[in-house]
mmCIF file of C-alpha atoms in Angstrom:
data_model
loop_
_atom_site.group_PDB
_atom_site.id
_atom_site.type_symbol
_atom_site.label_atom_id
_atom_site.label_comp_id
_atom_site.label_asym_id
_atom_site.label_seq_id
_atom_site.Cartn_x
_atom_site.Cartn_y
_atom_site.Cartn_z
ATOM 1 C CA MET A 1 51.509 -41.172 7.381
ATOM 2 C CA THR A 2 51.545 -40.461 3.727
ATOM 3 C CA ARG A 3 54.834 -40.280 1.780
ATOM 4 C CA ALA A 4 54.336 -36.424 1.203
ATOM 5 C CA LEU A 5 53.779 -35.853 4.920
ATOM 6 C CA ALA A 6 56.886 -38.014 5.796
ATOM 7 C CA ALA A 7 59.035 -36.088 3.372
ATOM 8 C CA ALA A 8 57.634 -32.701 4.951
ATOM 9 C CA ALA A 9 58.568 -34.011 8.508
ATOM 10 C CA GLU A 10 62.040 -34.947 7.291
ATOM 11 C CA THR A 11 62.597 -31.650 5.442
ATOM 12 C CA PHE A 12 61.210 -29.812 8.639
ATOM 13 C CA GLU A 13 63.771 -31.650 10.848
ATOM 14 C CA GLN A 14 66.655 -30.841 8.272
ATOM 15 C CA THR A 15 65.733 -27.324 8.255
ATOM 16 C CA LEU A 16 65.645 -27.012 12.089
ATOM 17 C CA GLU A 17 69.233 -28.514 11.922
ATOM 18 C CA GLU A 18 70.420 -26.026 9.305
ATOM 19 C CA LEU A 19 69.052 -23.272 11.419
ATOM 20 C CA GLY A 20 70.939 -24.612 14.436
ATOM 21 C CA VAL A 21 67.689 -24.992 16.536
ATOM 22 C CA SER A 22 67.531 -27.720 19.158
ATOM 23 C CA GLU A 23 64.421 -29.634 20.228
ATOM 24 C CA ARG A 24 64.663 -28.108 23.732
ATOM 25 C CA GLU A 25 64.455 -24.538 22.278
ATOM 26 C CA LEU A 26 61.208 -25.437 20.387
ATOM 27 C CA GLY A 27 58.885 -26.235 23.354
ATOM 28 C CA ASP A 28 56.040 -28.641 23.168
ATOM 29 C CA PRO A 29 56.329 -30.737 19.976
ATOM 30 C CA GLN A 30 52.471 -30.995 19.566
ATOM 31 C CA GLU A 31 52.146 -27.189 19.700
ATOM 32 C CA LEU A 32 55.038 -26.806 17.266
ATOM 33 C CA GLY A 33 53.371 -29.236 14.914
ATOM 34 C CA ARG A 34 50.105 -27.372 15.038
ATOM 35 C CA ARG A 35 51.789 -24.070 14.415
ATOM 36 C CA ALA A 36 53.838 -25.500 11.562
ATOM 37 C CA ALA A 37 50.599 -26.856 9.973
ATOM 38 C CA LEU A 38 48.812 -23.542 10.378
ATOM 39 C CA LEU A 39 51.672 -21.766 8.750
ATOM 40 C CA ALA A 40 51.957 -24.402 5.814
ATOM 41 C CA THR A 41 48.232 -24.205 5.016
ATOM 42 C CA ALA A 42 47.449 -20.549 5.669
ATOM 43 C CA ASP A 43 48.015 -19.409 2.089
ATOM 44 C CA ALA A 44 46.136 -22.318 0.527
ATOM 45 C CA LEU A 45 43.274 -21.635 2.961
ATOM 46 C CA TRP A 46 43.122 -18.019 2.295
ATOM 47 C CA ARG A 47 43.220 -18.568 -1.525
ATOM 48 C CA LYS A 48 40.289 -21.157 -1.116
ATOM 49 C CA ARG A 49 38.232 -18.559 0.918
ATOM 50 C CA VAL A 50 38.756 -15.558 -1.485
ATOM 51 C CA GLY A 51 38.636 -17.745 -4.647
ATOM 52 C CA PRO A 52 40.330 -17.045 -7.931
ATOM 53 C CA THR A 53 42.464 -14.082 -8.466
ATOM 54 C CA PHE A 54 43.766 -12.313 -11.604
ATOM 55 C CA ARG A 55 47.225 -10.908 -12.035
ATOM 56 C CA ARG A 56 47.662 -7.339 -13.018
ATOM 57 C CA ASP A 57 48.288 -8.163 -16.691
ATOM 58 C CA HIS A 58 45.185 -10.262 -16.840
ATOM 59 C CA VAL A 59 43.154 -7.279 -15.446
ATOM 60 C CA GLN A 60 44.792 -5.095 -18.043
ATOM 61 C CA GLN A 61 43.547 -7.241 -20.751
ATOM 62 C CA LEU A 62 40.081 -7.641 -19.130
ATOM 63 C CA LEU A 63 39.640 -3.828 -18.911
ATOM 64 C CA GLY A 64 41.500 -2.966 -22.157
ATOM 65 C CA VAL A 65 43.631 -0.318 -20.550
ATOM 66 C CA GLY A 66 47.029 0.542 -21.931
ATOM 67 C CA SER A 67 49.343 -0.381 -19.163
ATOM 68 C CA ARG A 68 49.834 -2.339 -16.088
ATOM 69 C CA GLN A 69 50.302 1.028 -14.251
ATOM 70 C CA ALA A 70 46.854 1.959 -15.331
ATOM 71 C CA VAL A 71 45.484 -1.036 -13.361
ATOM 72 C CA SER A 72 47.542 -0.063 -10.364
ATOM 73 C CA GLN A 73 46.193 3.451 -10.535
ATOM 74 C CA LEU A 74 42.601 1.991 -10.490
ATOM 75 C CA ALA A 75 43.525 0.052 -7.350
ATOM 76 C CA LYS A 76 45.053 3.150 -5.849
ATOM 77 C CA ARG A 77 42.007 5.264 -6.596
ATOM 78 C CA HIS A 78 39.845 2.536 -4.959
ATOM 79 C CA ARG A 79 38.093 1.393 -8.122
ATOM 80 C CA LEU A 80 39.359 -2.169 -7.797
ATOM 81 C CA LEU A 81 40.416 -4.149 -4.816
ATOM 82 C CA ALA A 82 44.088 -5.384 -5.022
ATOM 83 C CA LEU A 83 45.841 -7.792 -2.633
ATOM 84 C CA PRO A 84 49.482 -7.817 -2.255
ATOM 85 C CA ARG A 85 51.273 -11.084 -2.631
ATOM 86 C CA ASP A 86 54.835 -12.139 -2.924
ATOM 87 C CA GLU A 87 54.369 -12.487 -6.738
ATOM 88 C CA GLY A 88 52.890 -8.914 -6.887
ATOM 89 C CA MET A 89 49.288 -7.661 -6.780
ATOM 90 C CA VAL A 90 46.528 -9.868 -7.447
ATOM 91 C CA PHE A 91 42.794 -8.934 -8.032
ATOM 92 C CA PRO A 92 40.003 -10.978 -6.622
ATOM 93 C CA ALA A 93 37.762 -12.293 -9.499
ATOM 94 C CA PHE A 94 34.589 -11.709 -7.551
ATOM 95 C CA GLN A 95 34.812 -7.983 -8.348
ATOM 96 C CA PHE A 96 34.362 -8.581 -12.039
ATOM 97 C CA SER A 97 31.030 -9.271 -13.776
ATOM 98 C CA ALA A 98 30.833 -11.924 -16.548
ATOM 99 C CA SER A 99 31.552 -9.262 -19.079
ATOM 100 C CA GLY A 100 34.854 -8.671 -17.406
ATOM 101 C CA ARG A 101 34.029 -5.219 -16.000
ATOM 102 C CA PRO A 102 34.115 -4.348 -12.344
ATOM 103 C CA TYR A 103 30.879 -4.070 -10.680
ATOM 104 C CA ASP A 104 29.630 -0.563 -10.481
ATOM 105 C CA ALA A 105 29.270 -0.774 -6.639
ATOM 106 C CA MET A 106 32.957 -1.317 -6.206
ATOM 107 C CA PRO A 107 34.159 2.284 -5.703
ATOM 108 C CA ALA A 108 31.257 2.827 -3.033
ATOM 109 C CA ILE A 109 32.127 -0.326 -1.351
ATOM 110 C CA LEU A 110 35.852 0.240 -1.285
ATOM 111 C CA ALA A 111 35.374 3.978 -0.155
ATOM 112 C CA ALA A 112 33.374 2.699 2.932
ATOM 113 C CA PHE A 113 36.188 0.429 3.877
ATOM 114 C CA GLU A 114 38.852 3.038 3.175
ATOM 115 C CA GLU A 115 37.338 5.192 5.861
ATOM 116 C CA ALA A 116 37.666 2.230 8.329
ATOM 117 C CA ASP A 117 41.403 1.919 7.618
ATOM 118 C CA VAL A 118 41.290 -1.873 7.234
ATOM 119 C CA SER A 119 43.633 -4.122 5.191
ATOM 120 C CA PRO A 120 42.606 -5.202 1.742
ATOM 121 C CA TYR A 121 42.570 -8.749 2.886
ATOM 122 C CA THR A 122 39.755 -7.779 5.554
ATOM 123 C CA VAL A 123 37.832 -6.240 2.641
ATOM 124 C CA ALA A 124 38.295 -9.456 0.471
ATOM 125 C CA SER A 125 37.052 -11.581 3.469
ATOM 126 C CA TRP A 126 34.026 -9.362 3.792
ATOM 127 C CA PHE A 127 33.086 -10.071 0.180
ATOM 128 C CA THR A 128 32.986 -13.801 0.868
ATOM 129 C CA THR A 129 31.244 -13.642 4.286
ATOM 130 C CA PRO A 130 27.499 -13.875 4.254
ATOM 131 C CA GLN A 131 25.996 -10.625 5.591
ATOM 132 C CA ARG A 132 22.814 -10.270 7.556
ATOM 133 C CA LEU A 133 21.615 -7.210 5.559
ATOM 134 C CA LEU A 134 21.891 -9.291 2.386
ATOM 135 C CA GLY A 135 19.847 -12.117 3.693
ATOM 136 C CA ARG A 136 22.965 -14.055 4.583
ATOM 137 C CA VAL A 137 24.149 -14.122 1.015
ATOM 138 C CA THR A 138 27.835 -13.039 0.549
ATOM 139 C CA PRO A 139 28.431 -9.631 -1.105
ATOM 140 C CA ALA A 140 30.200 -11.400 -3.936
ATOM 141 C CA THR A 141 27.223 -13.502 -4.739
ATOM 142 C CA TRP A 142 24.977 -10.482 -4.314
ATOM 143 C CA LEU A 143 26.795 -8.677 -6.835
ATOM 144 C CA ARG A 144 27.017 -11.564 -9.294
ATOM 145 C CA ARG A 145 23.162 -11.960 -9.015
ATOM 146 C CA GLY A 146 22.739 -8.199 -9.992
ATOM 147 C CA ARG A 147 20.804 -7.504 -6.676
ATOM 148 C CA ASP A 148 20.304 -4.033 -5.379
ATOM 149 C CA ARG A 149 23.432 -1.853 -5.418
ATOM 150 C CA GLU A 150 22.386 0.361 -2.613
ATOM 151 C CA ARG A 151 21.775 -2.509 -0.222
ATOM 152 C CA VAL A 152 25.225 -4.057 -0.711
ATOM 153 C CA VAL A 153 26.856 -0.535 -0.412
ATOM 154 C CA GLU A 154 24.932 -0.055 2.941
ATOM 155 C CA ALA A 155 26.119 -3.510 4.260
ATOM 156 C CA ALA A 156 29.684 -2.264 3.439
ATOM 157 C CA ARG A 157 29.168 0.889 5.399
ATOM 158 C CA ARG A 158 27.719 -0.934 8.314
ATOM 159 C CA SER A 159 30.621 -3.574 8.352
ATOM 160 C CA ALA A 160 33.229 -0.778 7.926
ATOM 161 C CA ALA A 161 31.716 1.279 10.839
ATOM 162 C CA ARG A 162 31.858 -1.749 13.048
ATOM 163 C CA LEU A 163 35.521 -2.377 12.090
ATOM 164 C CA ALA A 164 36.617 1.191 12.654
ATOM 165 C CA HIS A 165 35.612 1.134 16.322
#
């Protein structure tokens, strides 16, 4: 075991002691270890899946809007995809073109998912999952390549319809 994992295991044990939890209460140690590893890596795996994100102040600068509240309003009006995080809202970079502007298909895509009443994390996952209608290309890649706007919007509508049921 590496030093880092050994330190993590030691800290895990110390934390259990501080919480007053006995080994007997925890159940199967292998299952506990699997669950702990999943929880410890969930955020890192999610960030890897979605890719880079921007903080609200970065989006404010990209768009040249006067306030962070203006960025929040764009998200509320479904012009931008925002993901809630402990450190505040973050905005996946895949929704912005090389010029720093949101892709023009974003409002229509987000509107399709709004009707399905799914979480923003579900929508972010959709953007990074290959879609059959797009020739097994992810919607994020489709937009970056400047492909047909109507096709990516239709892919969003179809996926949202499936998720709504």
